[in-house]
C-alpha cells in the first residue's frame, strides 16, 4: 500500500445528503407520524441556522441534538436498512466516483471516507465499497443511548483537515503527495489541500478556483 484515497460522501460518493435522508427515513419508519414531525422540525431548524449564516460545523452539532434519547445500536441497525432500501433505487451512488474508488482499491490503495455524517449511516456505505477507515462526526453515547452531543469536533471543513492529518500520521511511510482526495464543496478544501491529487466532483467553481489544476468529474 503506497497511498490513501480520501473521499467526501454526500454529493461526492452518493447523490444525496445522507444526514437529512436518514433523519426522515429513521424517524418516520421507527416513530410514525410523531417521528415525521420531529424530522421536519429538525430540518427546518437546521436550514434556518444555515440561512442565518451559522457555520456548517455548528449546524452539524445541532443536527445530533435531534438524536438525543435514541438507542445507538438500534439506530445502527436502521442505518443498514436505509442503505439496503436506497440501493434499490436508481442513482444512489455517484457512479463515476464509486468506479474511481473501486479502481484505486484494486490498485492497492486504502479508501477513507471523510464526512460530517455519523457511523450509523456511513459504516454500511464503507463496508459496501470496501473503505478501511471512516473519519466522521461521532455522537456521544451514554448507557447505549445518544446524549445529543458529539465527541470532539465535527468533521466539517477544518475538522476534515485535522482528521486527514491524524490518519496520515498513522501511515508515516505514505507521502501525502501521492494521496488522492475527492470532494464537491468548498468545505472539502481543507481535506483536499492536504494531498497531492484532488478531484472535484460536479465542478463547484469556488472549489475549482481554490484548487488550481484539480481534475473534475461529473456528479451524474
mmCIF file of C-alpha atoms in Angstrom:
data_model
loop_
_atom_site.group_PDB
_atom_site.id
_atom_site.type_symbol
_atom_site.label_atom_id
_atom_site.label_comp_id
_atom_site.label_asym_id
_atom_site.label_seq_id
_atom_site.Cartn_x
_atom_site.Cartn_y
_atom_site.Cartn_z
ATOM 1 C CA UNK A 1 0.000 0.000 0.000
ATOM 2 C CA UNK A 2 1.541 3.297 -1.117
ATOM 3 C CA UNK A 3 -1.314 5.787 -0.860
ATOM 4 C CA UNK A 4 -4.560 6.758 0.838
ATOM 5 C CA UNK A 5 -7.605 7.924 -1.090
ATOM 6 C CA UNK A 6 -9.903 10.244 0.853
ATOM 7 C CA UNK A 7 -13.490 10.824 -0.248
ATOM 8 C CA UNK A 8 -16.265 13.041 0.987
ATOM 9 C CA UNK A 9 -19.625 11.242 0.957
ATOM 10 C CA UNK A 10 -22.659 13.489 0.407
ATOM 11 C CA UNK A 11 -22.921 14.627 -3.224
ATOM 12 C CA UNK A 12 -19.451 13.238 -3.859
ATOM 13 C CA UNK A 13 -19.846 9.480 -3.431
ATOM 14 C CA UNK A 14 -23.631 9.431 -3.077
ATOM 15 C CA UNK A 15 -26.033 11.727 -4.882
ATOM 16 C CA UNK A 16 -28.000 12.918 -1.851
ATOM 17 C CA UNK A 17 -27.438 14.251 1.656
ATOM 18 C CA UNK A 18 -27.173 11.243 3.931
ATOM 19 C CA UNK A 19 -27.859 13.004 7.226
ATOM 20 C CA UNK A 20 -31.159 14.542 6.165
ATOM 21 C CA UNK A 21 -32.273 11.500 4.212
ATOM 22 C CA UNK A 22 -31.591 9.126 7.081
ATOM 23 C CA UNK A 23 -33.196 11.504 9.573
ATOM 24 C CA UNK A 24 -36.533 11.254 7.763
ATOM 25 C CA UNK A 25 -36.133 7.558 6.989
ATOM 26 C CA UNK A 26 -35.438 6.554 10.590
ATOM 27 C CA UNK A 27 -37.857 8.773 12.484
ATOM 28 C CA UNK A 28 -40.777 8.168 10.140
ATOM 29 C CA UNK A 29 -40.364 4.406 9.963
ATOM 30 C CA UNK A 30 -39.419 3.979 13.611
ATOM 31 C CA UNK A 31 -41.744 6.517 15.261
ATOM 32 C CA UNK A 32 -44.522 7.125 12.732
ATOM 33 C CA UNK A 33 -46.253 10.489 12.377
ATOM 34 C CA UNK A 34 -44.624 11.840 15.533
ATOM 35 C CA UNK A 35 -41.234 10.948 14.115
ATOM 36 C CA UNK A 36 -42.063 12.584 10.799
ATOM 37 C CA UNK A 37 -42.908 15.836 12.584
ATOM 38 C CA UNK A 38 -39.687 15.644 14.580
ATOM 39 C CA UNK A 39 -37.612 15.163 11.433
ATOM 40 C CA UNK A 40 -39.362 18.039 9.655
ATOM 41 C CA UNK A 41 -38.851 20.384 12.620
ATOM 42 C CA UNK A 42 -35.196 19.446 12.758
ATOM 43 C CA UNK A 43 -34.745 20.051 9.040
ATOM 44 C CA UNK A 44 -36.402 23.476 9.247
ATOM 45 C CA UNK A 45 -34.294 24.406 12.267
ATOM 46 C CA UNK A 46 -31.045 23.455 10.566
ATOM 47 C CA UNK A 47 -31.948 25.174 7.308
ATOM 48 C CA UNK A 48 -32.776 28.287 9.282
ATOM 49 C CA UNK A 49 -29.422 28.161 11.042
ATOM 50 C CA UNK A 50 -27.552 27.884 7.765
ATOM 51 C CA UNK A 51 -29.610 30.632 6.137
ATOM 52 C CA UNK A 52 -28.756 32.967 9.011
ATOM 53 C CA UNK A 53 -25.031 32.452 8.463
ATOM 54 C CA UNK A 54 -24.286 29.853 11.141
ATOM 55 C CA UNK A 55 -21.298 27.715 10.168
ATOM 56 C CA UNK A 56 -21.733 24.206 8.842
ATOM 57 C CA UNK A 57 -19.797 22.940 11.850
ATOM 58 C CA UNK A 58 -22.269 24.477 14.315
ATOM 59 C CA UNK A 59 -25.218 23.184 12.292
ATOM 60 C CA UNK A 60 -23.577 19.773 12.372
ATOM 61 C CA UNK A 61 -23.508 19.874 16.180
ATOM 62 C CA UNK A 62 -27.165 20.908 16.244
ATOM 63 C CA UNK A 63 -28.134 18.004 13.986
ATOM 64 C CA UNK A 64 -27.074 15.456 16.602
ATOM 65 C CA UNK A 65 -29.285 17.058 19.228
ATOM 66 C CA UNK A 66 -32.191 15.558 17.272
ATOM 67 C CA UNK A 67 -30.933 12.056 18.106
ATOM 68 C CA UNK A 68 -30.986 12.504 21.868
ATOM 69 C CA UNK A 69 -32.607 9.516 23.564
ATOM 70 C CA UNK A 70 -32.322 7.129 20.608
ATOM 71 C CA UNK A 71 -30.572 3.815 21.219
ATOM 72 C CA UNK A 72 -27.284 3.729 19.319
ATOM 73 C CA UNK A 73 -27.426 0.029 18.434
ATOM 74 C CA UNK A 74 -30.942 0.344 17.104
ATOM 75 C CA UNK A 75 -30.057 3.385 15.008
ATOM 76 C CA UNK A 76 -27.108 1.433 13.557
ATOM 77 C CA UNK A 77 -29.468 -1.388 12.564
ATOM 78 C CA UNK A 78 -31.687 1.125 10.816
ATOM 79 C CA UNK A 79 -28.657 2.503 9.013
ATOM 80 C CA UNK A 80 -28.130 -0.865 7.353
ATOM 81 C CA UNK A 81 -31.820 -0.952 6.404
ATOM 82 C CA UNK A 82 -31.580 2.547 4.967
ATOM 83 C CA UNK A 83 -28.715 1.589 2.678
ATOM 84 C CA UNK A 84 -30.459 -1.594 1.536
ATOM 85 C CA UNK A 85 -33.569 0.390 0.580
ATOM 86 C CA UNK A 86 -31.690 3.232 -1.097
ATOM 87 C CA UNK A 87 -29.514 0.884 -3.136
ATOM 88 C CA UNK A 88 -32.663 -0.495 -4.735
ATOM 89 C CA UNK A 89 -33.394 2.974 -6.086
ATOM 90 C CA UNK A 90 -31.673 4.215 -9.211
ATOM 91 C CA UNK A 91 -28.970 6.812 -8.779
ATOM 92 C CA UNK A 92 -27.931 6.326 -5.156
ATOM 93 C CA UNK A 93 -24.198 6.417 -5.869
ATOM 94 C CA UNK A 94 -22.328 8.936 -7.971
ATOM 95 C CA UNK A 95 -21.204 6.166 -10.271
ATOM 96 C CA UNK A 96 -18.088 7.890 -11.592
ATOM 97 C CA UNK A 97 -16.770 8.464 -8.074
ATOM 98 C CA UNK A 98 -17.649 4.948 -6.977
ATOM 99 C CA UNK A 99 -15.885 3.474 -10.019
ATOM 100 C CA UNK A 100 -12.753 5.516 -9.360
ATOM 101 C CA UNK A 101 -12.643 4.481 -5.704
ATOM 102 C CA UNK A 102 -13.029 0.843 -6.753
ATOM 103 C CA UNK A 103 -10.150 1.269 -9.183
ATOM 104 C CA UNK A 104 -7.958 2.808 -6.502
ATOM 105 C CA UNK A 105 -8.776 -0.049 -4.147
ATOM 106 C CA UNK A 106 -7.987 -2.641 -6.819
ATOM 107 C CA UNK A 107 -4.613 -0.933 -7.263
ATOM 108 C CA UNK A 108 -3.880 -1.412 -3.556
ATOM 109 C CA UNK A 109 -4.846 1.983 -2.149
ATOM 110 C CA UNK A 110 -6.594 2.394 1.200
ATOM 111 C CA UNK A 111 -10.017 4.039 0.825
ATOM 112 C CA UNK A 112 -11.054 6.520 3.521
ATOM 113 C CA UNK A 113 -14.480 8.139 3.867
ATOM 114 C CA UNK A 114 -14.472 11.626 5.394
ATOM 115 C CA UNK A 115 -17.811 13.111 6.410
ATOM 116 C CA UNK A 116 -19.765 15.131 8.936
ATOM 117 C CA UNK A 117 -22.313 12.317 8.969
ATOM 118 C CA UNK A 118 -22.140 9.533 11.551
ATOM 119 C CA UNK A 119 -21.262 5.834 11.699
ATOM 120 C CA UNK A 120 -24.847 4.544 11.667
ATOM 121 C CA UNK A 121 -25.170 5.933 8.142
ATOM 122 C CA UNK A 122 -21.596 5.709 6.921
ATOM 123 C CA UNK A 123 -20.454 2.296 8.163
ATOM 124 C CA UNK A 124 -22.780 0.390 5.786
ATOM 125 C CA UNK A 125 -21.541 2.507 2.870
ATOM 126 C CA UNK A 126 -17.924 1.952 3.897
ATOM 127 C CA UNK A 127 -18.494 -1.791 4.031
ATOM 128 C CA UNK A 128 -20.211 -1.746 0.651
ATOM 129 C CA UNK A 129 -17.329 -0.039 -1.158
ATOM 130 C CA UNK A 130 -14.510 -1.550 0.894
ATOM 131 C CA UNK A 131 -13.346 1.593 2.710
ATOM 132 C CA UNK A 132 -10.925 0.758 5.502
ATOM 133 C CA UNK A 133 -11.252 3.945 7.535
ATOM 134 C CA UNK A 134 -14.148 6.193 8.473
ATOM 135 C CA UNK A 135 -13.343 9.744 9.571
ATOM 136 C CA UNK A 136 -16.622 11.243 10.716
ATOM 137 C CA UNK A 137 -18.521 13.061 13.420
ATOM 138 C CA UNK A 138 -19.115 10.778 16.402
ATOM 139 C CA UNK A 139 -22.259 11.215 18.526
ATOM 140 C CA UNK A 140 -21.739 10.753 22.238
ATOM 141 C CA UNK A 141 -23.280 7.574 23.631
ATOM 142 C CA UNK A 142 -24.148 7.124 27.302
ATOM 143 C CA UNK A 143 -25.512 3.806 28.531
ATOM 144 C CA UNK A 144 -26.193 2.823 24.946
ATOM 145 C CA UNK A 145 -28.200 5.982 24.179
ATOM 146 C CA UNK A 146 -27.298 9.076 22.180
ATOM 147 C CA UNK A 147 -26.865 12.052 24.505
ATOM 148 C CA UNK A 148 -27.480 14.715 21.839
ATOM 149 C CA UNK A 149 -23.850 15.835 21.967
ATOM 150 C CA UNK A 150 -20.835 14.807 19.933
ATOM 151 C CA UNK A 151 -17.381 13.567 20.893
ATOM 152 C CA UNK A 152 -14.709 16.043 19.844
ATOM 153 C CA UNK A 153 -15.248 18.355 16.909
ATOM 154 C CA UNK A 154 -17.458 17.964 13.842
ATOM 155 C CA UNK A 155 -15.651 16.540 10.822
ATOM 156 C CA UNK A 156 -16.563 19.548 8.707
ATOM 157 C CA UNK A 157 -14.211 21.970 6.922
ATOM 158 C CA UNK A 158 -11.144 22.374 9.191
ATOM 159 C CA UNK A 159 -12.300 19.289 11.074
ATOM 160 C CA UNK A 160 -11.705 17.320 7.878
ATOM 161 C CA UNK A 161 -8.158 18.667 7.637
ATOM 162 C CA UNK A 162 -7.369 17.595 11.189
ATOM 163 C CA UNK A 163 -8.906 14.152 10.675
ATOM 164 C CA UNK A 164 -6.900 13.605 7.491
ATOM 165 C CA UNK A 165 -3.681 14.748 9.116
ATOM 166 C CA UNK A 166 -4.314 12.453 12.062
ATOM 167 C CA UNK A 167 -4.749 9.431 9.830
ATOM 168 C CA UNK A 168 -1.712 10.292 7.710
ATOM 169 C CA UNK A 169 0.391 10.259 10.883
ATOM 170 C CA UNK A 170 -0.585 6.608 11.282
ATOM 171 C CA UNK A 171 0.918 5.908 7.851
ATOM 172 C CA UNK A 172 4.383 7.518 8.097
ATOM 173 C CA UNK A 173 5.633 5.612 5.063
ATOM 174 C CA UNK A 174 2.939 7.187 2.860
ATOM 175 C CA UNK A 175 3.651 10.549 1.219
ATOM 176 C CA UNK A 176 0.663 12.922 1.249
ATOM 177 C CA UNK A 177 1.780 13.986 -2.206
ATOM 178 C CA UNK A 178 0.935 10.516 -3.505
ATOM 179 C CA UNK A 179 -2.542 10.507 -1.973
ATOM 180 C CA UNK A 180 -5.857 11.479 -3.562
ATOM 181 C CA UNK A 181 -8.982 13.279 -2.366
ATOM 182 C CA UNK A 182 -12.474 13.647 -3.811
ATOM 183 C CA UNK A 183 -14.890 16.408 -2.821
ATOM 184 C CA UNK A 184 -17.738 18.534 -4.161
ATOM 185 C CA UNK A 185 -17.921 21.645 -1.965
ATOM 186 C CA UNK A 186 -15.667 24.415 -0.720
ATOM 187 C CA UNK A 187 -15.928 22.913 2.770
ATOM 188 C CA UNK A 188 -13.908 19.965 1.398
ATOM 189 C CA UNK A 189 -10.974 22.219 0.537
ATOM 190 C CA UNK A 190 -9.110 21.747 3.854
ATOM 191 C CA UNK A 191 -9.118 17.980 3.300
ATOM 192 C CA UNK A 192 -8.198 18.204 -0.372
ATOM 193 C CA UNK A 193 -5.355 20.643 0.226
ATOM 194 C CA UNK A 194 -3.574 18.011 2.325
ATOM 195 C CA UNK A 195 -2.934 15.649 -0.603
ATOM 196 C CA UNK A 196 -1.194 15.774 -3.942
ATOM 197 C CA UNK A 197 -4.084 14.789 -6.200
ATOM 198 C CA UNK A 198 -7.530 16.404 -5.959
ATOM 199 C CA UNK A 199 -10.679 15.583 -7.901
ATOM 200 C CA UNK A 200 -13.659 17.936 -7.809
ATOM 201 C CA UNK A 201 -16.963 16.145 -8.275
ATOM 202 C CA UNK A 202 -19.572 18.263 -10.011
ATOM 203 C CA UNK A 203 -17.468 21.310 -10.822
ATOM 204 C CA UNK A 204 -18.074 23.698 -7.903
ATOM 205 C CA UNK A 205 -16.461 26.931 -9.240
ATOM 206 C CA UNK A 206 -15.310 28.095 -5.795
ATOM 207 C CA UNK A 207 -13.587 24.805 -5.095
ATOM 208 C CA UNK A 208 -12.021 24.720 -8.559
ATOM 209 C CA UNK A 209 -10.755 28.273 -8.132
ATOM 210 C CA UNK A 210 -9.084 27.286 -4.857
ATOM 211 C CA UNK A 211 -7.533 24.123 -6.304
ATOM 212 C CA UNK A 212 -5.609 25.117 -9.388
ATOM 213 C CA UNK A 213 -5.127 22.144 -11.667
ATOM 214 C CA UNK A 214 -7.625 19.862 -9.954
ATOM 215 C CA UNK A 215 -9.391 17.211 -12.003
ATOM 216 C CA UNK A 216 -13.146 17.438 -12.470
ATOM 217 C CA UNK A 217 -15.607 14.596 -12.902
ATOM 218 C CA UNK A 218 -19.347 14.598 -13.372
ATOM 219 C CA UNK A 219 -21.695 14.166 -10.404
ATOM 220 C CA UNK A 220 -24.253 12.428 -12.626
#
